[in-house]
Tab-separated table of C-alpha atoms in Angstrom:
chain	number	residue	atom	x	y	z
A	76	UNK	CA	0.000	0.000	0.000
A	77	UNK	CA	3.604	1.702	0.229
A	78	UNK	CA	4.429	4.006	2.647
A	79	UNK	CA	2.411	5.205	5.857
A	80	UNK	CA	2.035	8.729	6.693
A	81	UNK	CA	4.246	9.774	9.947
A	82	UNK	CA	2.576	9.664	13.360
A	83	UNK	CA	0.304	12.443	13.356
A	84	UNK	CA	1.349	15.275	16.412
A	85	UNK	CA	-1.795	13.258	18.082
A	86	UNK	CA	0.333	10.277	18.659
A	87	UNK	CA	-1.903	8.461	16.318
A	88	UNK	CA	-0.297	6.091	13.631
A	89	UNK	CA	-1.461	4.091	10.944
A	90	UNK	CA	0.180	1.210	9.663
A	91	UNK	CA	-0.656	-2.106	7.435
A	92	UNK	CA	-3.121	-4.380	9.000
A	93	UNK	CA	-2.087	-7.897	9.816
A	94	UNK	CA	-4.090	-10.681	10.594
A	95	UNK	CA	-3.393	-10.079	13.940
A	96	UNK	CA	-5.201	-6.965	13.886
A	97	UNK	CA	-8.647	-9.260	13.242
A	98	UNK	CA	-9.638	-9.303	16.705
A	99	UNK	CA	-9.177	-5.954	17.703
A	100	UNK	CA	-10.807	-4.557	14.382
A	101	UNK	CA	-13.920	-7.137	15.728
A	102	UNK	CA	-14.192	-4.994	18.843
A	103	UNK	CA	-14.180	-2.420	17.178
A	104	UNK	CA	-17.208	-2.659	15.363
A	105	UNK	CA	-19.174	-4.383	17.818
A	106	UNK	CA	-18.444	-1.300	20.254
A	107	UNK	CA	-20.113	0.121	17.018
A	108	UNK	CA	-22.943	-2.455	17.050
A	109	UNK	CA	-22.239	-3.456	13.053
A	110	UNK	CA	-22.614	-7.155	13.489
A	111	UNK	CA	-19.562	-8.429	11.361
A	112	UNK	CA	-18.621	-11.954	12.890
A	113	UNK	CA	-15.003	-12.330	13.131
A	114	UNK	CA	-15.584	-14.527	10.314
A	115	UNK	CA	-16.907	-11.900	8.317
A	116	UNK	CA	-13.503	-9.866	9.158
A	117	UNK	CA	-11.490	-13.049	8.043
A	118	UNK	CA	-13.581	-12.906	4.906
A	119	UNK	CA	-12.927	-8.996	4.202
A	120	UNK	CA	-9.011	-9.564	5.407
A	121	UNK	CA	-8.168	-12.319	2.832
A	122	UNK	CA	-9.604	-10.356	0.059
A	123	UNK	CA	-7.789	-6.794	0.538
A	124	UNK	CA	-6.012	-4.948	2.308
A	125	UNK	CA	-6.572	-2.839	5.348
A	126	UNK	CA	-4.824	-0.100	7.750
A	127	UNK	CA	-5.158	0.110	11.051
A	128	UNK	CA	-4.753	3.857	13.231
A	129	UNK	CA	-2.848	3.112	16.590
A	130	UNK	CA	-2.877	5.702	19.292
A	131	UNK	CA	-0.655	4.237	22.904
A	132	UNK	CA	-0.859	0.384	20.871
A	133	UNK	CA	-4.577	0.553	21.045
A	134	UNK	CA	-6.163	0.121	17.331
A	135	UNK	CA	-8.815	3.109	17.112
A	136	UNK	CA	-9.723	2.901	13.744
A	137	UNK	CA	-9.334	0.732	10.477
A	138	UNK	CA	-10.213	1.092	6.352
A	139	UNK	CA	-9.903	-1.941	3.914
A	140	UNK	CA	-9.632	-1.651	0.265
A	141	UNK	CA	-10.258	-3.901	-2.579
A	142	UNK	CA	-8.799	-4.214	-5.537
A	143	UNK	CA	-11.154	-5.629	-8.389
A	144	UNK	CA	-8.961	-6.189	-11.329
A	145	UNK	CA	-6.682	-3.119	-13.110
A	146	UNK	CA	-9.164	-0.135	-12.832
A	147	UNK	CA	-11.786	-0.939	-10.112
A	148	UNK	CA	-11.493	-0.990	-6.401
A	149	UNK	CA	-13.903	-0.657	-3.802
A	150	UNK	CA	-13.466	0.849	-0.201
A	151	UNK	CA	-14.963	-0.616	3.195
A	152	UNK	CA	-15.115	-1.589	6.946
A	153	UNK	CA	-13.617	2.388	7.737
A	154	UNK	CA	-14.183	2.669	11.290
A	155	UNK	CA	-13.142	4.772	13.889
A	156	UNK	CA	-13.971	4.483	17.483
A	157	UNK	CA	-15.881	7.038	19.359
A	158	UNK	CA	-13.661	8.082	21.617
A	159	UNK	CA	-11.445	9.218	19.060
A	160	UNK	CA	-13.830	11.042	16.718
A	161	UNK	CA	-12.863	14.948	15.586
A	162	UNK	CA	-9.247	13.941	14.986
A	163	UNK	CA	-9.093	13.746	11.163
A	164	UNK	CA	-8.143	9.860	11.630
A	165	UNK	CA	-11.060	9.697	9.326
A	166	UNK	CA	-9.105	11.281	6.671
A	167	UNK	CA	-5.835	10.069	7.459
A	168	UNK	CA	-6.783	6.293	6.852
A	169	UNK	CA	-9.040	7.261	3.585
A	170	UNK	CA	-6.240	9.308	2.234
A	171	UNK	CA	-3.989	6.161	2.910
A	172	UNK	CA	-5.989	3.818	1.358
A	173	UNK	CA	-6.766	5.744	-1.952
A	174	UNK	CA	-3.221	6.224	-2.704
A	175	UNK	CA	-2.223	4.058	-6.119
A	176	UNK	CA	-5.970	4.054	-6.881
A	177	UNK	CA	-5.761	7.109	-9.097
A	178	UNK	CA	-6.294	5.427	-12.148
A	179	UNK	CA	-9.456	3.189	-10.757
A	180	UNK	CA	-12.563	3.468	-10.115
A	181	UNK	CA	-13.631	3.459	-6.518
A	182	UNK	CA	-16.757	2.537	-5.278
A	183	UNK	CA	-18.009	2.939	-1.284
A	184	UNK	CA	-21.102	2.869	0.483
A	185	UNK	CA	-20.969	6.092	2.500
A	186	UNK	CA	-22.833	6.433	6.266
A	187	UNK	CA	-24.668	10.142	6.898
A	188	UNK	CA	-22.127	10.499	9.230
A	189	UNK	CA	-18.962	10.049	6.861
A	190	UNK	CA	-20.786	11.184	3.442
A	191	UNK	CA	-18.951	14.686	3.469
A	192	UNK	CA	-15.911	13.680	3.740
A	193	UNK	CA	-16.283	11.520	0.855
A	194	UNK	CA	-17.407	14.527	-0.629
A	195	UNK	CA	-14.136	16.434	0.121
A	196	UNK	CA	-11.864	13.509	-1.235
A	197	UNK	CA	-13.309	13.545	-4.537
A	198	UNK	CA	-16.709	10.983	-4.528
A	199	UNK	CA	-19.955	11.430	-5.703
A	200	UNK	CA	-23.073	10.110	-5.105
A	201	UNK	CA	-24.242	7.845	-7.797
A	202	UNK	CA	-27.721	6.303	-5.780
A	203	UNK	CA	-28.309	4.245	-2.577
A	204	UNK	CA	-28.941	1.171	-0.928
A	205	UNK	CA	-31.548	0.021	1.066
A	206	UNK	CA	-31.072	-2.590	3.957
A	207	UNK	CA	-33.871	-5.112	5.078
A	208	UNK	CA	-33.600	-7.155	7.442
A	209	UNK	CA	-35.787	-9.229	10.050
A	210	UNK	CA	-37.477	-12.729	10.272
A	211	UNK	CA	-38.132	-13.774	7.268
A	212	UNK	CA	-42.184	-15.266	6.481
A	213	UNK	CA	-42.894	-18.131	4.622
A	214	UNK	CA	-42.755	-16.856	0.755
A	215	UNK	CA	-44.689	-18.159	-1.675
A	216	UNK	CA	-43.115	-18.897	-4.916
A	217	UNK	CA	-42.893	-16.330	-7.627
A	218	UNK	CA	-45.077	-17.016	-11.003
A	219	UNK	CA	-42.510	-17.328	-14.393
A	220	UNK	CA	-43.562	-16.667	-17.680
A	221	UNK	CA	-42.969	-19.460	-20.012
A	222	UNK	CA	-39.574	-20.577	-20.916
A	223	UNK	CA	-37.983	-19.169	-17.230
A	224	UNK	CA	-37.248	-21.402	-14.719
A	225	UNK	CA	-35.354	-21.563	-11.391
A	226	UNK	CA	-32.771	-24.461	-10.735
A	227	UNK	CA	-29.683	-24.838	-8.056
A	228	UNK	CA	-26.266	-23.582	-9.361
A	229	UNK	CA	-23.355	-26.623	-9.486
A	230	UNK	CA	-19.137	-26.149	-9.364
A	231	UNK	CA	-19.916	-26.111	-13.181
A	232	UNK	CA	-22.180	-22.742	-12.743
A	233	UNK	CA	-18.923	-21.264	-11.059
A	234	UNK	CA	-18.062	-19.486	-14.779
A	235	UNK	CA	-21.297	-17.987	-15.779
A	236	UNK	CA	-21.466	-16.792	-12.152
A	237	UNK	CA	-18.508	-15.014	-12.399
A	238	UNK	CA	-19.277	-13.847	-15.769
A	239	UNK	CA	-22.534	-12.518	-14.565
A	240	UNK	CA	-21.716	-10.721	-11.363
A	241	UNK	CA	-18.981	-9.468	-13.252
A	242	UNK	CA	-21.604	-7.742	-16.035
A	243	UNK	CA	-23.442	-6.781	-13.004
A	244	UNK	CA	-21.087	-4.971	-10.360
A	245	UNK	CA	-18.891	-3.770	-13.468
A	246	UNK	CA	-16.104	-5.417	-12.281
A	247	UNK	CA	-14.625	-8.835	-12.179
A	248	UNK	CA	-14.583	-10.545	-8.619
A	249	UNK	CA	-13.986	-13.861	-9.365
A	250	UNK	CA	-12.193	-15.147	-6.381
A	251	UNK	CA	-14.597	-13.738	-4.488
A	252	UNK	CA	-17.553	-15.083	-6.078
A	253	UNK	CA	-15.670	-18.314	-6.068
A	254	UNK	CA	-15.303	-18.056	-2.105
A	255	UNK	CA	-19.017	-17.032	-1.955
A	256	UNK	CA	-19.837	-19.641	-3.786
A	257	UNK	CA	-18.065	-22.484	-1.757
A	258	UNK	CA	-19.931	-21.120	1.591
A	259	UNK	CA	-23.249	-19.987	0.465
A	260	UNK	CA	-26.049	-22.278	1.949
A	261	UNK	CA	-27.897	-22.344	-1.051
A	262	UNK	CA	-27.117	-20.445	-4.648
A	263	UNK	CA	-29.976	-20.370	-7.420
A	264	UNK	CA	-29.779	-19.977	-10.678
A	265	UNK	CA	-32.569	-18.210	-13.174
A	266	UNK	CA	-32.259	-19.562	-16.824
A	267	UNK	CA	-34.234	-18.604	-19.894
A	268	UNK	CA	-34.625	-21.319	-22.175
A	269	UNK	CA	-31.970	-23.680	-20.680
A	270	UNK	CA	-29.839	-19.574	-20.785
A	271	UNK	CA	-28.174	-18.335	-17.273
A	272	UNK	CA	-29.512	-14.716	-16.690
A	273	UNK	CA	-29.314	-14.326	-13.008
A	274	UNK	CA	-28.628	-16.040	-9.777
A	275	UNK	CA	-28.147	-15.277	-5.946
A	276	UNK	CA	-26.926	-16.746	-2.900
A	277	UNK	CA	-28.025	-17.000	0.628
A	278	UNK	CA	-25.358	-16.963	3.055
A	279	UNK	CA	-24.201	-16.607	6.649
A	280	UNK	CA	-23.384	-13.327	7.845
A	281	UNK	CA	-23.669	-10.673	10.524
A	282	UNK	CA	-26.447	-11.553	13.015
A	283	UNK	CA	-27.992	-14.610	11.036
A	284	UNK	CA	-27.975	-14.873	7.131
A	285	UNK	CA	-28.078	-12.821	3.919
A	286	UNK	CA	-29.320	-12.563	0.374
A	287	UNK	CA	-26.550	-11.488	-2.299
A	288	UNK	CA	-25.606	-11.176	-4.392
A	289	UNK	CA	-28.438	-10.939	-6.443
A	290	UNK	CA	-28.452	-10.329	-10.557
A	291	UNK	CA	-31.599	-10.668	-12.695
A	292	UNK	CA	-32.226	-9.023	-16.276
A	293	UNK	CA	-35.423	-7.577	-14.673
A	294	UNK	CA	-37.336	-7.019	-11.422
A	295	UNK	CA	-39.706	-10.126	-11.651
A	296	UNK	CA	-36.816	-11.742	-12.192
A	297	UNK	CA	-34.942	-10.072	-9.177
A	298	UNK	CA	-38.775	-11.301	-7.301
A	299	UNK	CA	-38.193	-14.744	-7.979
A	300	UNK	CA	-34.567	-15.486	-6.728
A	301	UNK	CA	-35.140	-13.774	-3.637
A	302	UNK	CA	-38.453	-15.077	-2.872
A	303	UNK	CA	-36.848	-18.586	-3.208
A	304	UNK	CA	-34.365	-17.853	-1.419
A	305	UNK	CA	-36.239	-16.159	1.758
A	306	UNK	CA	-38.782	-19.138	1.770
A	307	UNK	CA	-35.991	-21.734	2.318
A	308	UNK	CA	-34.555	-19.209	5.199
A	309	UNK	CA	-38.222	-18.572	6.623
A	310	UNK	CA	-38.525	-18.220	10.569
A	311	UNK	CA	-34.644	-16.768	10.166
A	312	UNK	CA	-33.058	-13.553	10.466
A	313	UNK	CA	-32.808	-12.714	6.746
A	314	UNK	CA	-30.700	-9.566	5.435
A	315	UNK	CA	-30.698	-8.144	1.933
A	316	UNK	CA	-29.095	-4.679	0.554
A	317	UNK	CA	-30.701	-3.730	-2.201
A	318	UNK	CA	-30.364	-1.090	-5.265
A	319	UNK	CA	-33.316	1.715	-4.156
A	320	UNK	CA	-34.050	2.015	-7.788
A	321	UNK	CA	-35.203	-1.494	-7.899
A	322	UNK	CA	-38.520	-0.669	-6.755
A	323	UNK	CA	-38.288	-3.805	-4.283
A	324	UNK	CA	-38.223	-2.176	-0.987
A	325	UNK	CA	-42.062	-2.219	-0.708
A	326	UNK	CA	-42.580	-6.068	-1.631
A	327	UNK	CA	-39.390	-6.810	0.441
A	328	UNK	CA	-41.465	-5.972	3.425
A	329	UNK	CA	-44.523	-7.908	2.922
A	330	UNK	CA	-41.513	-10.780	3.220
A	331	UNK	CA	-40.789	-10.020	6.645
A	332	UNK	CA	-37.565	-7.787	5.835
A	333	UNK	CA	-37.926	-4.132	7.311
A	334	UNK	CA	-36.019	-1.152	5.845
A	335	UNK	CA	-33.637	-0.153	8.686
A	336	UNK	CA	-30.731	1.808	7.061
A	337	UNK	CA	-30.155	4.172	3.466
A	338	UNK	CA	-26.429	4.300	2.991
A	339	UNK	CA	-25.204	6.591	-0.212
A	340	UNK	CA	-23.031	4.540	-2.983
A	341	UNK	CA	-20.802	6.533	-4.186
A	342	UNK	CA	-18.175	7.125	-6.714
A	343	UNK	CA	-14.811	8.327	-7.593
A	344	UNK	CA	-13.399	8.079	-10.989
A	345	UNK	CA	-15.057	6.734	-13.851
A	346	UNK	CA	-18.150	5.549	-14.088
A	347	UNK	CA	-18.825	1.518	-13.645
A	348	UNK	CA	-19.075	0.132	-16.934
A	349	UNK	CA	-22.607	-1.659	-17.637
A	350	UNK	CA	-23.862	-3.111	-20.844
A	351	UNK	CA	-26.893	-1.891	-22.205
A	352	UNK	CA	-29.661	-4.870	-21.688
A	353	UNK	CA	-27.081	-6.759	-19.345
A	354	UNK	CA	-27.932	-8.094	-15.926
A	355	UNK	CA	-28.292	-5.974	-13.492
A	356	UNK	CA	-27.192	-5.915	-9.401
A	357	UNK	CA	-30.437	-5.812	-7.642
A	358	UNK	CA	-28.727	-7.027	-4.100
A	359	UNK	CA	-24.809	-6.206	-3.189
A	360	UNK	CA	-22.578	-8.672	-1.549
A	361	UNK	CA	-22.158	-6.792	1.481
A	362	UNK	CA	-21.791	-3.066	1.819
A	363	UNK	CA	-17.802	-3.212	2.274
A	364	UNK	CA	-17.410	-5.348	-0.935
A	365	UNK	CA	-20.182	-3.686	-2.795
């Protein structure tokens, strides 16, 4: 991530994370109430890389980036504990972690509370996701038109799933959708004439289990993966993220799944290339990974 800033006048320092740095980073979010399991943090960890800020050997605040091929990254997990709020640490670890990312695209998923500073380092809002979570109900299934169909993905799916998250996001994740893959509880595919055109996973994470990614060519589409997917998880605690402009938030909540946060995606850099017609990203990963 090449070189760290020097220790600020503060006595705070940041410096590469480590895997050692797991636990601590897990405190620090529960002290924040995000639910991450320190699985979740393994997850994040083998994927990126992170920095941690250090005040008296105490980690006080951490930022993980990803790197999605040659010219797409995303940013995540950018914490800083309360205590040491109104100290620019903020700004010292997002400075950090952009640095060699000029020349990428870098996408985040901003908090009310960070959003301006964003601002200030160059990103712009480009729309915003909805969380829903809660006990999921028993779902009935979703009606298909003729031709569509539902069916469980296989290791052999593993390339069109890559192919399509990759049309999807805008960037190519594969290792991570490979990882995803391997864990998920259950992954669904939806074909058109014997066709892949979407599929999502449900998978542990946080407090119980989520629903994402999700990619359909349409919102009935969108409907049926998740509906299948929320019925085998019913009685649960179910999460999804979704795009706002899918127009699912309303239906989402006749599942069970109530809207309980709005972060801002944002941008910085060029916009995330998306073929016209393509399949779109109706649920994120998570918001770190995007």
């Amino acid at each position: 991530m090449g070189a760290i800033q020097a220790p600020a006048s503060d006595g705070i320092t940041l410096r590469e994370m480590t895997a050692a740095d797991l636990a601590a980073a897990h405190e620090l979010t529960g002290e924040l109430r995000w639910s991450h399991r320190p699985t979740d943090w393994e997850q994040a960890f083998r994927h990126g890389e992170g920095l941690v800020a250090e005040r008296d050997g105490q980690i006080v605040g951490t930022g993980l980036r990803w790197r999605w091929g040659p010219r797409h990254a995303t940013i995540g997990l950018v914490v800083v504990a309360p205590a040491c709020r109104g100290r620019r640490i903020g700004h010292r670890l997002m400075t950090a972690l952009l640095e060699g990312l000029e020349q990428h695209a870098v996408l985040l998923h901003a908090t009310a509370d960070g959003r301006g500073l964003y601002e200030r380092l160059g990103f712009v809002r480009i729309g915003e996701v909805r969380q829903h979570q809660g006990i999921a109900k028993p779902t009935p299934p979703i009606a298909l038109d003729a031709g569509w169909r539902l069916r469980p993905a296989t290791e052999a799916s593993l390339p069109t799933l890559r192919a399509l998250d990759a049309d999807a996001r805008g960037m190519p994740r594969d290792a991570l959708i490979d990882e995803l893959f391997r864990d998920a509880e259950a992954t669904v595919v939806l074909d058109h004439d014997d066709h892949a055109c979407g599929f999502a996973m449900l998978r542990r994470f946080g407090r119980g289990h989520t629903i994402g990614p999700v990619v359909a060519p349409d919102a009935q589409g969108a409907k049926a993966l998740i509906a299948h997917l929320s019925g085998l998880n019913a009685g649960r605690f179910t999460r999804i993220d979704i795009d706002f402009d899918s127009g699912l938030a309303e239906w989402l909540e006749t599942l069970g799944l109530l809207r309980v946060d709005a972060p801002t995606t944002m941008l910085r850099g060029t916009p995330l290339a998306q073929p016209d017609g393509g399949p779109r990203l109706y649920g994120i990963v998570t918001q770190a990974f995007g």
